[in-house]
C-alpha cells in the first residue's frame, strides 16, 4: 500500500507542476519482503 501511495503522491506532484517533488522518492521498504523470501529469482 505504501508503494501505491508513493506513486499517487508523485503523479499528483507532477500534475501540479512540482517536478522536484515528483522526482523525490519518499519510500523506505522494510528489508524483509517477497524479494528476500527465496521464492524465486525476483530481485
N, CA, C and O atoms as a Tripos MOL2 file, in Angstrom:
@<TRIPOS>MOLECULE
protein
  172   171    43     0     0
PROTEIN
NO_CHARGES

@<TRIPOS>ATOM
      1 N           0.8240   -1.1880    0.0000 N.3       1 UNK1
      2 CA          0.0000    0.0000    0.0000 C.3       1 UNK1
      3 C           0.8740    1.2610    0.0000 C.2       1 UNK1
      4 O           0.5250    2.2650   -0.6210 O.2       1 UNK1
      5 N           1.9860    1.2000    0.6850 N.am      2 UNK2
      6 CA          2.8800    2.3580    0.7320 C.3       2 UNK2
      7 C           3.4310    2.6750   -0.6510 C.2       2 UNK2
      8 O           3.6170    3.8430   -0.9940 O.2       2 UNK2
      9 N           3.6930    1.6420   -1.4460 N.am      3 UNK3
     10 CA          4.2050    1.8650   -2.7970 C.3       3 UNK3
     11 C           3.1650    2.5900   -3.6470 C.2       3 UNK3
     12 O           3.5050    3.5100   -4.3910 O.2       3 UNK3
     13 N           1.9170    2.1850   -3.5430 N.am      4 UNK4
     14 CA          0.8410    2.8400   -4.2850 C.3       4 UNK4
     15 C           0.6630    4.2830   -3.8560 C.2       4 UNK4
     16 O           0.4590    5.1630   -4.6930 O.2       4 UNK4
     17 N           0.7400    4.5300   -2.5580 N.am      5 UNK5
     18 CA          0.6310    5.8960   -2.0540 C.3       5 UNK5
     19 C           1.7500    6.7630   -2.6220 C.2       5 UNK5
     20 O           1.5180    7.9060   -3.0160 O.2       5 UNK5
     21 N           2.9520    6.2220   -2.6620 N.am      6 UNK6
     22 CA          4.0940    6.9750   -3.1760 C.3       6 UNK6
     23 C           3.9110    7.2800   -4.6600 C.2       6 UNK6
     24 O           4.2440    8.3760   -5.1100 O.2       6 UNK6
     25 N           3.3910    6.3340   -5.4130 N.am      7 UNK7
     26 CA          3.1550    6.5680   -6.8340 C.3       7 UNK7
     27 C           2.1120    7.6620   -7.0390 C.2       7 UNK7
     28 O           2.2830    8.5320   -7.8930 O.2       7 UNK7
     29 N           1.0390    7.6220   -6.2650 N.am      8 UNK8
     30 CA         -0.0050    8.6430   -6.3690 C.3       8 UNK8
     31 C           0.5530   10.0070   -5.9920 C.2       8 UNK8
     32 O           0.2720   10.9970   -6.6680 O.2       8 UNK8
     33 N           1.3370   10.0730   -4.9240 N.am      9 UNK9
     34 CA          1.9240   11.3330   -4.4870 C.3       9 UNK9
     35 C           2.8050   11.9270   -5.5860 C.2       9 UNK9
     36 O           2.7690   13.1290   -5.8480 O.2       9 UNK9
     37 N           3.5880   11.0720   -6.2160 N.am     10 UNK10
     38 CA          4.4840   11.5270   -7.2660 C.3      10 UNK10
     39 C           3.7120   12.0280   -8.4900 C.2      10 UNK10
     40 O           4.0600   13.0610   -9.0620 O.2      10 UNK10
     41 N           2.6850   11.3150   -8.8860 N.am     11 UNK11
     42 CA          1.8860   11.7240  -10.0460 C.3      11 UNK11
     43 C           1.1570   13.0340   -9.7710 C.2      11 UNK11
     44 O           1.1170   13.9140  -10.6310 O.2      11 UNK11
     45 N           0.5850   13.1680   -8.5890 N.am     12 UNK12
     46 CA         -0.1280   14.3990   -8.2370 C.3      12 UNK12
     47 C           0.8440   15.5790   -8.2160 C.2      12 UNK12
     48 O           0.5090   16.6610   -8.6990 O.2      12 UNK12
     49 N           2.0290   15.3860   -7.6700 N.am     13 UNK13
     50 CA          3.0310   16.4570   -7.6600 C.3      13 UNK13
     51 C           3.4010   16.8450   -9.0860 C.2      13 UNK13
     52 O           3.5470   18.0290   -9.3900 O.2      13 UNK13
     53 N           3.5550   15.8580   -9.9590 N.am     14 UNK14
     54 CA          3.8880   16.1400  -11.3580 C.3      14 UNK14
     55 C           2.7640   16.9230  -12.0330 C.2      14 UNK14
     56 O           3.0210   17.9120  -12.7200 O.2      14 UNK14
     57 N           1.5310   16.4880  -11.8410 N.am     15 UNK15
     58 CA          0.3890   17.1720  -12.4560 C.3      15 UNK15
     59 C           0.2250   18.5880  -11.9240 C.2      15 UNK15
     60 O          -0.2640   19.4710  -12.6290 O.2      15 UNK15
     61 N           0.6350   18.8010  -10.6750 N.am     16 UNK16
     62 CA          0.5420   20.1310  -10.0780 C.3      16 UNK16
     63 C           1.7020   21.0280  -10.5270 C.2      16 UNK16
     64 O           1.7340   22.2150  -10.2010 O.2      16 UNK16
     65 N           2.6460   20.4600  -11.2700 N.am     17 UNK17
     66 CA          3.7570   21.2440  -11.7750 C.3      17 UNK17
     67 C           4.9780   21.2580  -10.8780 C.2      17 UNK17
     68 O           5.9440   21.9660  -11.1610 O.2      17 UNK17
     69 N           4.9530   20.4870   -9.7970 N.am     18 UNK18
     70 CA          6.0880   20.4340   -8.8710 C.3      18 UNK18
     71 C           6.9930   19.2700   -9.2750 C.2      18 UNK18
     72 O           6.9180   18.1820   -8.7040 O.2      18 UNK18
     73 N           7.8460   19.5160  -10.2670 N.am     19 UNK19
     74 CA          8.6790   18.4470  -10.8140 C.3      19 UNK19
     75 C           9.7140   17.9510   -9.8130 C.2      19 UNK19
     76 O          10.0550   16.7680   -9.8100 O.2      19 UNK19
     77 N          10.2130   18.8360   -8.9690 N.am     20 UNK20
     78 CA         11.1980   18.4120   -7.9580 C.3      20 UNK20
     79 C          10.5700   17.4200   -6.9750 C.2      20 UNK20
     80 O          11.1760   16.4000   -6.6470 O.2      20 UNK20
     81 N           9.3650   17.7190   -6.5110 N.am     21 UNK21
     82 CA          8.6870   16.8110   -5.5810 C.3      21 UNK21
     83 C           8.3270   15.5040   -6.2780 C.2      21 UNK21
     84 O           8.3390   14.4450   -5.6510 O.2      21 UNK21
     85 N           8.0070   15.5700   -7.5650 N.am     22 UNK22
     86 CA          7.6540   14.3630   -8.3060 C.3      22 UNK22
     87 C           8.8580   13.4380   -8.4550 C.2      22 UNK22
     88 O           8.6990   12.2190   -8.5080 O.2      22 UNK22
     89 N          10.0630   14.0090   -8.5240 N.am     23 UNK23
     90 CA         11.2740   13.2020   -8.6780 C.3      23 UNK23
     91 C          11.7090   12.5410   -7.3730 C.2      23 UNK23
     92 O          12.3720   11.5030   -7.3940 O.2      23 UNK23
     93 N          11.3420   13.1320   -6.2420 N.am     24 UNK24
     94 CA         11.7580   12.5920   -4.9480 C.3      24 UNK24
     95 C          11.0850   11.2580   -4.6720 C.2      24 UNK24
     96 O           9.9090   11.0700   -4.9820 O.2      24 UNK24
     97 N          11.8290   10.3460   -4.0940 N.am     25 UNK25
     98 CA         11.2720    9.0690   -3.6680 C.3      25 UNK25
     99 C          11.2190    9.0880   -2.1500 C.2      25 UNK25
    100 O          12.2510    9.0990   -1.4780 O.2      25 UNK25
    101 N          10.0120    9.0900   -1.6240 N.am     26 UNK26
    102 CA          9.8270    9.1580   -0.1680 C.3      26 UNK26
    103 C           9.3150    7.8260    0.3570 C.2      26 UNK26
    104 O           8.3410    7.7730    1.1080 O.2      26 UNK26
    105 N           9.9780    6.7630   -0.0440 N.am     27 UNK27
    106 CA          9.5200    5.4270    0.3090 C.3      27 UNK27
    107 C          10.6880    4.6390    0.8630 C.2      27 UNK27
    108 O          11.7460    4.5620    0.2370 O.2      27 UNK27
    109 N          10.5040    4.0600    2.0200 N.am     28 UNK28
    110 CA         11.5330    3.1720    2.5600 C.3      28 UNK28
    111 C          10.8780    1.8350    2.8620 C.2      28 UNK28
    112 O          10.0060    1.7340    3.7250 O.2      28 UNK28
    113 N          11.3060    0.8200    2.1460 N.am     29 UNK29
    114 CA         10.7410   -0.5110    2.2970 C.3      29 UNK29
    115 C          11.4940   -1.2920    3.3640 C.2      29 UNK29
    116 O          12.6960   -1.1000    3.5430 O.2      29 UNK29
    117 N          10.7970   -2.1640    4.0670 N.am     30 UNK30
    118 CA         11.4780   -2.9960    5.0580 C.3      30 UNK30
    119 C          12.4320   -3.9660    4.3660 C.2      30 UNK30
    120 O          12.2770   -4.2510    3.1780 O.2      30 UNK30
    121 N          13.3940   -4.4610    5.0860 N.am     31 UNK31
    122 CA         14.3760   -5.3630    4.4920 C.3      31 UNK31
    123 C          13.7980   -6.7250    4.1850 C.2      31 UNK31
    124 O          14.3320   -7.4390    3.3360 O.2      31 UNK31
    125 N          12.7230   -7.1060    4.8490 N.am     32 UNK32
    126 CA         12.0840   -8.3790    4.5490 C.3      32 UNK32
    127 C          10.9550   -8.1360    3.5570 C.2      32 UNK32
    128 O          10.3630   -7.0570    3.5230 O.2      32 UNK32
    129 N          10.6750   -9.1150    2.7830 N.am     33 UNK33
    130 CA          9.6220   -8.9690    1.7850 C.3      33 UNK33
    131 C           9.6690  -10.0900    0.7840 C.2      33 UNK33
    132 O          10.3920  -11.0690    0.9690 O.2      33 UNK33
    133 N           8.9080   -9.9550   -0.2670 N.am     34 UNK34
    134 CA          8.8080  -11.0090   -1.2670 C.3      34 UNK34
    135 C          10.1620  -11.3140   -1.8940 C.2      34 UNK34
    136 O          10.5070  -12.4770   -2.1030 O.2      34 UNK34
    137 N          10.9230  -10.2740   -2.1910 N.am     35 UNK35
    138 CA         12.1930  -10.4890   -2.8610 C.3      35 UNK35
    139 C          13.2210  -11.1770   -1.9880 C.2      35 UNK35
    140 O          14.1650  -11.7770   -2.5000 O.2      35 UNK35
    141 N          13.0540  -11.1000   -0.6810 N.am     36 UNK36
    142 CA         14.0110  -11.7270    0.2220 C.3      36 UNK36
    143 C          13.5290  -13.0750    0.7480 C.2      36 UNK36
    144 O          14.1740  -13.6620    1.6170 O.2      36 UNK36
    145 N          12.4150  -13.5690    0.2390 N.am     37 UNK37
    146 CA         11.8570  -14.8040    0.7820 C.3      37 UNK37
    147 C          12.4980  -16.0480    0.1770 C.2      37 UNK37
    148 O          12.2680  -17.1590    0.6550 O.2      37 UNK37
    149 N          13.3050  -15.8710   -0.8780 N.am     38 UNK38
    150 CA         13.8990  -17.0200   -1.5170 C.3      38 UNK38
    151 C          12.9010  -17.7850   -2.3900 C.2      38 UNK38
    152 O          13.1250  -18.9510   -2.7160 O.2      38 UNK38
    153 N          11.8090  -17.1330   -2.7640 N.am     39 UNK39
    154 CA         10.7460  -17.7880   -3.5160 C.3      39 UNK39
    155 C          10.9770  -17.7180   -5.0180 C.2      39 UNK39
    156 O          10.0490  -17.9600   -5.7900 O.2      39 UNK39
    157 N          12.1570  -17.4010   -5.4400 N.am     40 UNK40
    158 CA         12.4210  -17.3480   -6.8680 C.3      40 UNK40
    159 C          13.4450  -16.2870   -7.1820 C.2      40 UNK40
    160 O          14.0060  -15.6720   -6.2760 O.2      40 UNK40
    161 N          13.6880  -16.0710   -8.4300 N.am     41 UNK41
    162 CA         14.6880  -15.1040   -8.8580 C.3      41 UNK41
    163 C          14.1230  -13.7140   -9.0090 C.2      41 UNK41
    164 O          14.3340  -13.0710  -10.0370 O.2      41 UNK41
    165 N          13.4290  -13.2480   -8.0360 N.am     42 UNK42
    166 CA         12.7460  -11.9500   -8.1040 C.3      42 UNK42
    167 C          13.7290  -10.8080   -8.2860 C.2      42 UNK42
    168 O          13.6650  -10.1050   -9.2940 O.2      42 UNK42
    169 N          14.6360  -10.6020   -7.3400 N.am     43 UNK43
    170 CA         15.4690   -9.3850   -7.3550 C.3      43 UNK43
    171 C          16.9280   -9.7140   -7.3960 C.2      43 UNK43
    172 O          17.7640   -8.8100   -7.4130 O.2      43 UNK43
@<TRIPOS>BOND
     1     1     2 1
     2     2     3 1
     3     3     4 2
     4     3     5 am
     5     5     6 1
     6     6     7 1
     7     7     8 2
     8     7     9 am
     9     9    10 1
    10    10    11 1
    11    11    12 2
    12    11    13 am
    13    13    14 1
    14    14    15 1
    15    15    16 2
    16    15    17 am
    17    17    18 1
    18    18    19 1
    19    19    20 2
    20    19    21 am
    21    21    22 1
    22    22    23 1
    23    23    24 2
    24    23    25 am
    25    25    26 1
    26    26    27 1
    27    27    28 2
    28    27    29 am
    29    29    30 1
    30    30    31 1
    31    31    32 2
    32    31    33 am
    33    33    34 1
    34    34    35 1
    35    35    36 2
    36    35    37 am
    37    37    38 1
    38    38    39 1
    39    39    40 2
    40    39    41 am
    41    41    42 1
    42    42    43 1
    43    43    44 2
    44    43    45 am
    45    45    46 1
    46    46    47 1
    47    47    48 2
    48    47    49 am
    49    49    50 1
    50    50    51 1
    51    51    52 2
    52    51    53 am
    53    53    54 1
    54    54    55 1
    55    55    56 2
    56    55    57 am
    57    57    58 1
    58    58    59 1
    59    59    60 2
    60    59    61 am
    61    61    62 1
    62    62    63 1
    63    63    64 2
    64    63    65 am
    65    65    66 1
    66    66    67 1
    67    67    68 2
    68    67    69 am
    69    69    70 1
    70    70    71 1
    71    71    72 2
    72    71    73 am
    73    73    74 1
    74    74    75 1
    75    75    76 2
    76    75    77 am
    77    77    78 1
    78    78    79 1
    79    79    80 2
    80    79    81 am
    81    81    82 1
    82    82    83 1
    83    83    84 2
    84    83    85 am
    85    85    86 1
    86    86    87 1
    87    87    88 2
    88    87    89 am
    89    89    90 1
    90    90    91 1
    91    91    92 2
    92    91    93 am
    93    93    94 1
    94    94    95 1
    95    95    96 2
    96    95    97 am
    97    97    98 1
    98    98    99 1
    99    99   100 2
   100    99   101 am
   101   101   102 1
   102   102   103 1
   103   103   104 2
   104   103   105 am
   105   105   106 1
   106   106   107 1
   107   107   108 2
   108   107   109 am
   109   109   110 1
   110   110   111 1
   111   111   112 2
   112   111   113 am
   113   113   114 1
   114   114   115 1
   115   115   116 2
   116   115   117 am
   117   117   118 1
   118   118   119 1
   119   119   120 2
   120   119   121 am
   121   121   122 1
   122   122   123 1
   123   123   124 2
   124   123   125 am
   125   125   126 1
   126   126   127 1
   127   127   128 2
   128   127   129 am
   129   129   130 1
   130   130   131 1
   131   131   132 2
   132   131   133 am
   133   133   134 1
   134   134   135 1
   135   135   136 2
   136   135   137 am
   137   137   138 1
   138   138   139 1
   139   139   140 2
   140   139   141 am
   141   141   142 1
   142   142   143 1
   143   143   144 2
   144   143   145 am
   145   145   146 1
   146   146   147 1
   147   147   148 2
   148   147   149 am
   149   149   150 1
   150   150   151 1
   151   151   152 2
   152   151   153 am
   153   153   154 1
   154   154   155 1
   155   155   156 2
   156   155   157 am
   157   157   158 1
   158   158   159 1
   159   159   160 2
   160   159   161 am
   161   161   162 1
   162   162   163 1
   163   163   164 2
   164   163   165 am
   165   165   166 1
   166   166   167 1
   167   167   168 2
   168   167   169 am
   169   169   170 1
   170   170   171 1
   171   171   172 2
@<TRIPOS>SUBSTRUCTURE
     1 UNK1         2 RESIDUE 1 A UNK
     2 UNK2         6 RESIDUE 1 A UNK
     3 UNK3        10 RESIDUE 1 A UNK
     4 UNK4        14 RESIDUE 1 A UNK
     5 UNK5        18 RESIDUE 1 A UNK
     6 UNK6        22 RESIDUE 1 A UNK
     7 UNK7        26 RESIDUE 1 A UNK
     8 UNK8        30 RESIDUE 1 A UNK
     9 UNK9        34 RESIDUE 1 A UNK
    10 UNK10       38 RESIDUE 1 A UNK
    11 UNK11       42 RESIDUE 1 A UNK
    12 UNK12       46 RESIDUE 1 A UNK
    13 UNK13       50 RESIDUE 1 A UNK
    14 UNK14       54 RESIDUE 1 A UNK
    15 UNK15       58 RESIDUE 1 A UNK
    16 UNK16       62 RESIDUE 1 A UNK
    17 UNK17       66 RESIDUE 1 A UNK
    18 UNK18       70 RESIDUE 1 A UNK
    19 UNK19       74 RESIDUE 1 A UNK
    20 UNK20       78 RESIDUE 1 A UNK
    21 UNK21       82 RESIDUE 1 A UNK
    22 UNK22       86 RESIDUE 1 A UNK
    23 UNK23       90 RESIDUE 1 A UNK
    24 UNK24       94 RESIDUE 1 A UNK
    25 UNK25       98 RESIDUE 1 A UNK
    26 UNK26      102 RESIDUE 1 A UNK
    27 UNK27      106 RESIDUE 1 A UNK
    28 UNK28      110 RESIDUE 1 A UNK
    29 UNK29      114 RESIDUE 1 A UNK
    30 UNK30      118 RESIDUE 1 A UNK
    31 UNK31      122 RESIDUE 1 A UNK
    32 UNK32      126 RESIDUE 1 A UNK
    33 UNK33      130 RESIDUE 1 A UNK
    34 UNK34      134 RESIDUE 1 A UNK
    35 UNK35      138 RESIDUE 1 A UNK
    36 UNK36      142 RESIDUE 1 A UNK
    37 UNK37      146 RESIDUE 1 A UNK
    38 UNK38      150 RESIDUE 1 A UNK
    39 UNK39      154 RESIDUE 1 A UNK
    40 UNK40      158 RESIDUE 1 A UNK
    41 UNK41      162 RESIDUE 1 A UNK
    42 UNK42      166 RESIDUE 1 A UNK
    43 UNK43      170 RESIDUE 1 A UNK
